[in-house]
XYZ file of C-alpha atoms in Angstrom:
298
model
C -28.296 -12.712 4.851
C -24.938 -12.482 4.008
C -23.260 -13.652 0.459
C -21.411 -16.617 0.283
C -18.190 -14.995 -0.698
C -18.321 -12.989 2.346
C -18.439 -14.900 4.407
C -16.159 -18.085 3.190
C -13.875 -14.540 3.481
C -14.716 -13.672 6.208
C -13.915 -16.667 7.545
C -9.555 -17.311 5.899
C -9.219 -13.783 7.744
C -8.798 -16.215 10.698
C -7.575 -13.854 13.577
C -10.673 -11.465 13.346
C -12.815 -12.723 16.470
C -16.448 -10.865 17.377
C -16.045 -10.485 21.195
C -18.428 -9.610 22.899
C -18.131 -6.192 24.515
C -16.237 -5.563 27.955
C -13.723 -3.560 29.506
C -10.776 -2.883 27.695
C -7.240 -1.175 27.798
C -5.550 1.141 25.337
C -2.506 1.687 26.218
C 0.317 4.379 24.878
C 4.009 2.824 25.330
C 5.881 0.953 23.380
C 5.135 -3.258 22.649
C 8.502 -4.778 22.016
C 9.412 -7.944 19.080
C 6.334 -6.432 17.023
C 7.072 -7.589 13.182
C 9.099 -5.328 11.116
C 7.428 -3.965 7.297
C 9.728 -2.401 4.305
C 8.218 -0.790 1.872
C 10.430 -1.847 -1.224
C 10.636 0.258 -4.695
C 12.774 0.440 -7.202
C 15.610 -1.294 -6.004
C 14.990 0.861 -3.002
C 14.732 -0.093 1.351
C 12.159 1.944 3.008
C 11.590 0.789 6.669
C 7.742 1.516 7.521
C 7.317 3.134 11.155
C 4.443 1.442 13.182
C 1.600 3.048 14.166
C -0.618 0.937 15.971
C 0.068 -2.769 17.536
C -3.527 -4.726 18.657
C -2.790 -8.320 21.423
C -4.656 -9.541 23.625
C -7.804 -7.141 23.154
C -4.650 -4.209 23.964
C -4.509 -1.662 21.969
C -1.261 0.366 21.719
C -0.810 3.586 19.932
C 3.291 3.862 19.135
C 3.709 6.557 16.793
C 1.457 9.034 14.631
C 1.536 9.320 11.650
C 3.617 12.153 9.766
C 1.917 14.633 8.324
C 4.783 16.868 6.828
C 8.522 16.017 6.035
C 11.088 16.048 9.194
C 14.037 19.189 8.641
C 15.835 16.610 7.716
C 14.765 13.504 6.618
C 14.537 12.649 2.800
C 11.021 11.807 0.959
C 10.272 8.625 -1.384
C 8.840 9.608 -4.673
C 6.731 6.817 -5.827
C 5.898 7.250 -9.711
C 1.778 7.085 -9.946
C 0.686 4.099 -10.702
C 3.561 2.161 -10.617
C 4.176 -1.175 -8.484
C 5.373 -1.083 -5.304
C 6.210 -3.873 -2.868
C 6.447 -5.128 1.381
C 9.129 -7.127 2.541
C 7.886 -8.569 5.517
C 9.971 -9.903 8.986
C 6.641 -12.201 9.376
C 4.369 -13.425 7.028
C 0.674 -12.229 8.330
C -2.749 -13.652 7.526
C -3.490 -11.113 5.661
C -1.783 -7.905 4.616
C -3.748 -4.492 3.077
C -2.822 -1.656 1.883
C -3.258 2.117 1.344
C -2.236 5.783 0.589
C -3.537 8.071 3.197
C -4.118 11.521 3.045
C -3.946 12.988 6.949
C -3.717 16.334 6.045
C -7.504 16.186 4.477
C -10.735 17.618 5.959
C -11.021 13.723 6.703
C -8.762 11.244 6.979
C -9.189 9.547 4.058
C -7.591 6.045 2.358
C -7.358 5.055 -1.266
C -6.704 1.263 -1.238
C -4.622 0.527 -3.721
C -4.656 -2.601 -5.955
C -3.190 -5.969 -5.060
C -0.888 -7.364 -7.782
C 1.063 -9.857 -6.559
C 1.028 -11.004 -2.791
C 2.919 -8.719 -1.457
C 2.790 -6.050 -4.346
C -0.077 -3.630 -4.994
C -0.088 -0.672 -7.465
C 0.153 2.662 -6.248
C -2.606 5.027 -7.152
C -3.571 8.482 -6.007
C -5.892 10.951 -7.348
C -3.181 13.462 -7.409
C 0.684 14.068 -7.423
C 1.237 14.718 -3.190
C 2.352 13.628 0.179
C 0.895 10.612 1.278
C 1.522 8.176 4.261
C 2.225 4.544 2.587
C 0.026 2.019 5.019
C -0.358 -1.271 5.557
C -2.586 -2.463 7.994
C -1.507 -6.355 8.904
C -3.266 -9.285 10.302
C -1.157 -12.375 12.191
C -1.906 -15.272 12.991
C -1.494 -15.631 16.501
C -3.836 -13.046 16.383
C -2.472 -9.409 16.508
C -3.237 -6.561 14.987
C -0.477 -4.127 13.657
C -0.134 -1.007 11.321
C 2.971 0.429 9.802
C 3.315 4.104 7.671
C 5.861 5.967 6.340
C 5.316 9.893 4.257
C 6.383 8.927 0.834
C 6.168 11.558 -1.991
C 3.615 10.358 -4.912
C 4.354 12.345 -8.609
C 2.996 12.356 -11.946
C 4.667 13.978 -14.300
C 1.726 13.169 -17.108
C -0.748 14.642 -15.306
C -2.187 18.245 -16.183
C -2.509 19.940 -13.060
C -4.271 23.016 -15.025
C -6.737 20.445 -15.211
C -7.581 19.080 -11.868
C -10.847 20.874 -10.346
C -11.523 20.194 -6.308
C -14.291 17.560 -7.453
C -11.856 15.950 -10.423
C -8.945 15.506 -7.762
C -11.748 14.132 -4.687
C -14.671 12.635 -6.030
C -16.390 14.472 -3.477
C -19.975 14.224 -4.451
C -22.658 13.393 -2.573
C -24.560 10.348 -4.272
C -28.361 10.221 -3.246
C -29.859 7.281 -2.280
C -33.977 6.139 -2.492
C -33.128 2.850 -0.102
C -31.502 1.765 2.764
C -32.070 -1.626 4.541
C -29.716 -3.717 7.672
C -29.932 -6.991 7.902
C -29.483 -8.858 10.834
C -31.413 -6.566 13.799
C -35.204 -5.645 12.268
C -35.145 -2.274 14.580
C -32.691 -1.181 12.205
C -34.317 -1.890 9.580
C -34.245 1.899 7.263
C -36.635 2.285 3.820
C -37.521 5.404 1.854
C -34.520 8.074 3.227
C -34.064 10.645 0.410
C -32.104 12.807 2.787
C -28.065 13.238 3.654
C -26.485 12.095 5.714
C -27.626 8.016 4.915
C -27.966 6.954 8.378
C -27.878 9.459 11.546
C -27.236 6.793 14.354
C -26.187 2.648 14.004
C -25.514 1.926 17.544
C -23.229 -0.834 18.396
C -25.898 -3.622 17.735
C -24.977 -6.884 15.447
C -25.410 -6.799 11.566
C -24.869 -8.506 8.993
C -24.577 -6.265 5.923
C -26.137 -2.914 5.011
C -27.973 -2.943 1.652
C -27.553 0.857 0.077
C -29.667 1.627 -3.500
C -28.708 4.383 -5.230
C -30.975 7.424 -6.674
C -29.371 6.169 -10.264
C -26.590 4.493 -11.456
C -23.610 6.503 -10.675
C -19.936 6.541 -10.745
C -18.902 5.252 -7.450
C -15.637 6.025 -5.525
C -16.047 5.391 -2.313
C -17.295 5.586 1.580
C -17.389 8.169 3.878
C -18.046 6.615 7.242
C -18.096 7.174 11.440
C -17.868 5.095 13.700
C -18.430 4.961 17.695
C -15.308 3.061 18.442
C -12.839 4.674 15.791
C -10.228 5.726 18.031
C -10.499 3.025 20.168
C -10.487 -0.040 17.931
C -9.490 -1.657 14.471
C -12.854 -2.711 12.446
C -13.165 -4.489 9.296
C -15.115 -4.529 6.570
C -16.505 -5.306 3.032
C -17.813 -2.987 0.149
C -19.442 -4.871 -3.415
C -21.279 -3.485 -5.950
C -23.989 -3.768 -8.404
C -25.862 -2.447 -11.144
C -29.085 -4.882 -10.858
C -29.001 -5.499 -7.276
C -28.180 -9.190 -8.444
C -25.419 -9.719 -9.640
C -22.085 -8.181 -6.972
C -18.568 -7.650 -7.317
C -16.071 -9.056 -5.450
C -15.527 -7.305 -2.176
C -13.656 -4.005 -1.536
C -11.995 -4.697 2.575
C -11.503 -1.458 4.335
C -9.976 -0.950 7.955
C -9.631 2.062 9.848
C -6.930 4.310 10.723
C -7.564 4.286 14.251
C -6.700 7.686 14.939
C -9.390 10.331 15.362
C -12.779 10.193 16.040
C -14.308 12.326 12.943
C -15.499 10.173 9.843
C -13.147 8.969 7.522
C -12.962 8.283 3.749
C -12.824 5.217 2.190
C -11.981 5.303 -1.219
C -11.516 2.262 -4.168
C -8.505 2.275 -6.182
C -10.640 3.720 -9.296
C -14.438 4.657 -9.402
C -17.166 2.267 -10.166
C -20.190 2.154 -11.624
C -22.748 1.106 -9.861
C -26.347 1.882 -8.101
C -25.869 -1.117 -5.159
C -24.010 -1.811 -2.943
C -23.770 -3.459 0.395
C -21.771 -2.884 3.470
C -20.451 -6.306 4.972
C -18.719 -6.178 8.886
C -16.336 -8.765 8.888
C -15.348 -7.757 12.800
C -13.420 -6.284 15.042
C -10.079 -6.256 17.114
C -12.030 -5.475 20.309
C -15.665 -4.449 20.342
C -18.385 -6.371 18.904
C -19.996 -4.454 16.290
C -19.067 -1.893 12.863
C -21.470 0.679 15.321
C -21.776 2.958 12.001
C -22.882 5.958 13.289
C -22.573 8.163 9.501
C -22.639 7.231 6.249
C -22.278 8.925 2.898
C -21.779 7.767 -0.658
C -19.569 10.221 -2.954
C -18.921 10.222 -6.386
C -19.595 11.871 -9.119
């Protein structure tokens, strides 16, 4: 059974509807009248570029994420851990913000902790270039993502002490049991090898329960989705040390760029032995369609 907090949360999204899988269209042309979003920091204002727009089951890719600055562009610098806010041309039903590294081995989304209605804490594990990215859901059912390349600076961080493991928190954590609730044929148990899930198909699954071998500092998930480049999927992650009392969920959605797995990182590592992954809905195709899942941490 999905915890009541998740059920309430999913319905509060409003415009996330699970619909029957069927023909859908992917377009690559500009969409007029898309709402605008700008980033505000230290009395400065930076317009974000629209990336993906989904309306009436038509997915339109407007721009690709920036991976390096243009020759004549000025990169916005943000102090690591500072608060940033977003100016909204139209009020969305839901707004999530990330720092995204598209130059990593896998697209990596660092979830930003919310500190106000449109305010977030811009925190990354190390200085560098990231896309400040926003995923927005609007009352009329439209989904849109926006981003802009920014530079995260941190004068207090000793770069000589940063090892790849400390930066990436990329250790693969072993699990002892994984259970998919909602479809009995998808029951998995006593799994000791990684990745913990090879195939999950596009079936309906209420939630995935994961029991780790030990209590660990969990930093995030690496997850591959069957429709990662043609749909936007929303899911929540919850944590527990005892398997009974779970923390409030952290919500993610995939970028829509690339068919490789993506890494979803939490604002900070969380000590846990038990995790839940709860699908909240998709914009086009029914089902989360997990093909690969790894738990990462220290």
